[in-house]
Amino acid sequence: MTETPQHHGFGSMRRKEDARFIRGRGTFVDDIKLPGMLHGAILHSPHAHARILSVDTGAAEAHPKVKAVITGEVLAAMGLAWMPTLSGDVQAVLATDKVRFQGQEVAFVIAEDHYSARDAIELINVEYDALPVVSDARTAMDEEAPVIRDDLEGRTDNHIFDWEAGDRARTDEVFAGADVVLSQDMLYPRVHPAPLETCGIVADMDKVTGKLTVWATTQAPHAHRTLYALVTGLPEHKIRVISPDIGGGFGNKVGIYPGYVCSIVGSIVTGKPVKWMEDRSENLMTTSFARDYHMSGSIAATRDGKVLGVRVTTLADHGAFNGTAQPTKFPAGFFHVFTGSYDMQAAHCEVTGVYTNKAPGGVAYACSFRITEAVYLVERLIDLLAAELDVDPAELRLKNLLQPEQFPYTCATGWEYDSGDYATTLRLALDMAGYDALRKEQAEKRARGELMGIGISFFTEAVGAGPRKHMDIMGLGMADGAELRVHPTGKAVLRISVQSQGQGHETTFAQIVAEELGIPADDVEVVHGDTDQTPFGLGTYGSRSTPVSGAATAVVTRKVRERARLVAGAMLEADPGDLEWDAGRWFVRGDRTSGVTIQQIAMAAHGDLELPEGVEGHLDATTVYNPPNLTFPYGAYICVVDVDAGTGKVSVQRFIAVDDCGVRINPMIVEGQVHGGLADGIGMALMQVMAFDEQGNHLGASFMDYLLPTSMECPSWELGATVTPSPHHPLGAKGVGESATVGSPAAVVNAVVDALKPYGVRHADMPLTPANVWRTIQGSPFRTDLAIT
Amino acid sequence: MQVPSHFEYERAADVEQVLALLARYGPEARVVAGGHSLLPMMKLRLAAPDALIDINDVSELSYIRVERDELLIGTLVRHAELLDSPVAAEHFPIFREAERVIADPLVRNRGTVGGSLCQADPSEDLSAAFAAVRASAVIRNAEGSRTVPLREFHVGPYETVVGDGELLTEFRVPIKPGGSSAYEKVGRRAGDWALAAAGAAIWLDGGNVADVGIGLTAVGAAHFVAAEAEEYLRGRPADDESFAQAGRIAAEHCRPTADQRGPVDYKRHLAGELTTRALRRAAERART
Ligand SMILES: Cc1cc2nc3c(=O)[nH]c(=O)nc-3n(C[C@H](O)[C@H](O)[C@H](O)COP(=O)(O)OP(=O)(O)OC[C@H]3O[C@@H](n4cnc5c(N)ncnc54)[C@H](O)[C@@H]3O)c2cc1C
């Protein structure tokens, strides 16, 4: 990668933000230290389900360094014991009546230092009366299951919602007429995004100005501000949410957590800034998990391998409060893009959401609102079909992939795919892998009794939420603002609503301005993550930054360029309509030597140049971008594994990933996003799970038990690209932040199942730990979401 | 951030001072070496010692050398040092193989051999390795010192014969000609604790097994040893068949418990499989 300090426009350049990160000079929430700042700590429930009989805070309050102890009762008196969730439910801030999952927040201690706060937690005495627990989602709807949400009027069971998409009758018809119908139960287990930086906040209520400032680990500062305004009654201009440097989000930092509310209340109560920063176990046990989808999928096809339809019924474990973060109209997120990349006649899904005694959440970990689950489902079904028909899985995919001329394509569940040339991408991946040679090697190894597997996943994503008429979160439309100011010397400041958690926005967005305005990317400062300084928008998740705010940035820059055209016309004494643009200059058509640069124009726009009637001075512009559709990036992934039959140990030998995310603004950053997502996929497929025992104990509450992959488990990634621009995005770009996380787990699982073919294995649930693989070989797999007995 | 509760802290310069400080602070004091087991437990508040006696400056406890027919390893030797030690590898390749799969470079740079053994975690790797090579441990106290065979060192999970006011100072491993050793471990990923692991040290007499030591960890083997398998092998041909049978015996006699790392049948199978593999490789090495 060569460094180009004066970088104009698109192409690989080093990230502007890395200068501070590699020097340890970033400013994360935990780096915020304010005069007089106090420290909060949370007491968590050891029980998964229990009635609270009493909470005695006397000894904690007597601790010499403790300033306040907040309980559910204290909050209830302020009307704040419960808060709204992003899915129209309520969630306890601090428990009043019952605790409903292990780790639930029960009390909040505020002390002069973190150690004292933590010590005082142990001085609080809570009396519990333990209740029966629902820790297995499959029993949540049983007659005798305890009712978890008895706080809700008239509740008699643990049912949250039923939701369906597609055409049931048509799907039934297609299935009835099919030569081959295959069904498979599969679990996408509960996992956690586990960002390196846990969640936290510094809340500072200034009693003199009446202004609340919070520094918080949030992926959506503006949405948070609006929610705080709605909950507290403070006007928006009296709330400033700052999201400083963020150490990874992956959806974990979309929602509002009890610790945030407690810290804000704590600052109001004490009149001092209050910091609360989770520890690792708190992060794993209480904050937004991902997946937990129990799926029963079926695929219908002709004998010669033409896919006709897919259907699925899903049991969705939402935990004790329905706090899933997704566009409000979609209780199962975008799961219904599960027809994937294939042309088929009909599809239907039913999703039932249930309460269990587990932490709330459900949409996180770079899942593009549950497309991870959808891709996993269809890519496993395609492999099952290939095995059943005894055809090569690559061949079967090539036979069924959508063809370029079918785009824009409306799938059986109603999504309109914008663009794609799928077969070209898959063929490139097969070439890079040396697919035929790999199959030969596999055959040779099998003959020697060695287990080698090759797994393919072809995924289509739907990202960039979203068109206002279809998508909102709690009534807030998903359009993003952007503001571009050009200083007299031609340097620019871009203000955007999305907030980087490591995606490199300060570089990518500067490059968009640079490309559109013909100035060096280093001349563009990107301001983000501060509601007082940026326009409204819904934040960074669901791979939406480039599709939505990237488009807004292109549009606002083009507005500036058009203003510059008018000013240039005045400077050149030419009709603006006669001017042409080229790499940072307007010139009179036909006379390339005549032009003025954007820098000269900027100076003139601020100077004493006589401007034509109706032309304002300066070049600054603002815009709001309401995306006409989602963008549909896609990719072909191939994973090669070896499996040790004696130990069950899987080792990933190769991973080939060809991504098509349309136009690549900074290919290096795109590749970085893909690298991370592929590692995520290996983690989920091979080692990550949050299982629960019968008492609802969380069995993955530290990094000893909840495993993140290391470089030792990751091969040297082999990346490729095809470029099929999005027809409706101003830059032709599509999102890519989650592509690899969405697409890769299926490739790994398909590879392992392929390796186990000699044992007649059709399917195995994630994570494919050595024990799970060995038991699968023995024909007695265990449930990976429960305690192993 | 997880933080421990209050404790006193003392830094000792030599063994005498360690023993004096241990005497002064009494049974609620703990020695801290690398701190990679003790500090996490304190942060999780599973341990709350009154005082920590830091032995990291006691450089007299940090050495690996051969004296007469023994390999001597000071308690303060870091995992990384044992991993990189040519002397240790020359006599006992098992140490390098075990160390390579213990934790990660950060933990290995700091964690000590003695700390690992004193922690006595039932999944600890070096316990199996030291048991296989029939090491013994030297323990100092106010009265003097005593030497305990490794196979009598562990009293139970997280419990050893090192008593209050005592300090483990050294391991001694007898060097005998005609043998070699190997270590086999399976984890869910690099740096994971063992799902099961087996260490084997074998001495050959022509084509037969003259002597053998088999250490097992994470599978509930008494004293980290597969004694019945050792017994079976002694005097038998050093071939695949014997090693497979030894594996079966080792599997039969261990007592693993189920947890999220795996069910009992899997761990038992693994104990046998890894025993066989370790024996095979150790014998191969001994022959060359
Ligand atoms: C992330 C991680 C992964 C790990 N993975 C593995 C693994 O795969 N395999 C494995 O075997 N281990 C593993 N470990 C454990 C590691 O090997 C031990 O934590 C560590 O090396 C123990 O040594 P220490 O010097 O840090 O002990 P400390 O934490 O300092 O002490 C541990 C205990 O021993 C006592 N002690 C220490 N020295 C003496 C002495 N000389 N005399 C008397 N008592 C003493 C202490 O008082 C304390 O009770 C892992 C640890 C971590 C943190």
Short mmCIF file of C-alpha atoms in Angstrom, two decimals, chain A residues 114-115 118-119 122 277-281 644-649 687 691 699 703-705 707-710 712-713 769-771 774-775 782 784 786-789, chain B residues 1-7 43-45 100 121 184-193 195 258-270 273-274 277:
data_model
loop_
_atom_site.label_atom_id
_atom_site.label_comp_id
_atom_site.label_asym_id
_atom_site.label_seq_id
_atom_site.Cartn_x
_atom_site.Cartn_y
_atom_site.Cartn_z
CA HIS A 114 -14.26 3.31 40.81
CA TYR A 115 -12.77 1.02 43.48
CA ARG A 118 -17.22 -1.53 43.31
CA ASP A 119 -16.57 -2.23 47.02
CA GLU A 122 -20.88 -5.79 47.82
CA MET A 277 -17.83 1.98 32.24
CA GLU A 278 -18.80 -1.66 31.93
CA ASP A 279 -16.38 -4.44 32.60
CA ARG A 280 -16.09 -7.34 30.21
CA SER A 281 -18.49 -9.69 31.97
CA ASP A 644 -8.96 -34.13 12.58
CA ALA A 645 -11.38 -37.01 13.03
CA GLY A 646 -9.60 -38.20 16.16
CA THR A 647 -10.03 -34.91 18.01
CA GLY A 648 -12.80 -33.11 16.13
CA LYS A 649 -10.53 -30.13 15.62
CA MET A 687 -16.05 -21.20 18.77
CA ALA A 691 -25.24 -20.98 26.21
CA LEU A 699 -22.15 -19.94 30.43
CA PHE A 703 -13.32 -14.28 27.41
CA MET A 704 -12.25 -17.60 28.92
CA ASP A 705 -15.60 -19.05 27.93
CA LEU A 707 -13.92 -17.14 22.64
CA LEU A 708 -12.81 -14.60 20.08
CA PRO A 709 -10.77 -15.93 17.19
CA THR A 710 -7.09 -15.03 17.01
CA MET A 712 -3.81 -18.37 14.72
CA GLU A 713 -7.27 -19.53 13.59
CA THR A 769 -16.02 -26.86 18.48
CA PRO A 770 -13.90 -29.99 18.64
CA ALA A 771 -16.42 -31.64 20.99
CA TRP A 774 -16.54 -35.26 17.29
CA ARG A 775 -20.06 -35.88 18.59
CA PHE A 782 -25.57 -32.01 21.47
CA THR A 784 -24.96 -25.98 21.48
CA LEU A 786 -27.65 -25.39 26.38
CA ALA A 787 -25.32 -26.61 29.09
CA ILE A 788 -23.32 -29.60 27.93
CA THR A 789 -24.06 -32.51 30.22
CA MET B 1 -12.71 -2.49 34.39
CA GLN B 2 -12.82 -5.19 37.01
CA VAL B 3 -11.01 -4.11 40.16
CA PRO B 4 -9.90 -6.05 43.25
CA SER B 5 -10.78 -5.16 46.81
CA HIS B 6 -8.23 -3.57 49.10
CA PHE B 7 -4.93 -5.36 49.85
CA LYS B 43 -10.43 -8.78 40.02
CA LEU B 44 -13.35 -11.16 39.79
CA ARG B 45 -13.36 -11.06 43.60
CA ARG B 100 4.02 -23.51 22.99
CA ASP B 121 -5.85 -25.60 38.15
CA GLU B 184 -0.43 -33.24 22.79
CA LYS B 185 -3.19 -30.80 23.56
CA VAL B 186 -6.54 -29.87 22.06
CA GLY B 187 -8.15 -26.51 22.71
CA ARG B 188 -10.93 -24.67 20.94
CA ARG B 189 -8.48 -22.10 19.69
CA ALA B 190 -4.95 -20.84 20.35
CA GLY B 191 -4.53 -19.80 23.97
CA ASP B 192 -7.49 -21.83 25.18
CA TRP B 193 -7.21 -24.06 28.19
CA LEU B 195 -10.14 -29.72 26.54
CA ALA B 258 -18.81 -32.22 31.49
CA ASP B 259 -18.65 -28.48 30.91
CA GLN B 260 -18.97 -26.16 27.91
CA ARG B 261 -15.66 -27.49 26.60
CA GLY B 262 -17.20 -30.87 26.05
CA PRO B 263 -19.16 -33.82 27.37
CA VAL B 264 -17.62 -36.66 29.37
CA ASP B 265 -17.48 -39.21 26.54
CA TYR B 266 -15.63 -36.78 24.31
CA LYS B 267 -13.07 -35.84 26.93
CA ARG B 268 -12.53 -39.47 27.79
CA HIS B 269 -12.03 -40.31 24.15
CA LEU B 270 -9.65 -37.40 23.79
CA GLU B 273 -6.43 -40.42 21.65
CA LEU B 274 -3.90 -37.87 22.87
CA ARG B 277 -0.42 -39.80 19.94
#
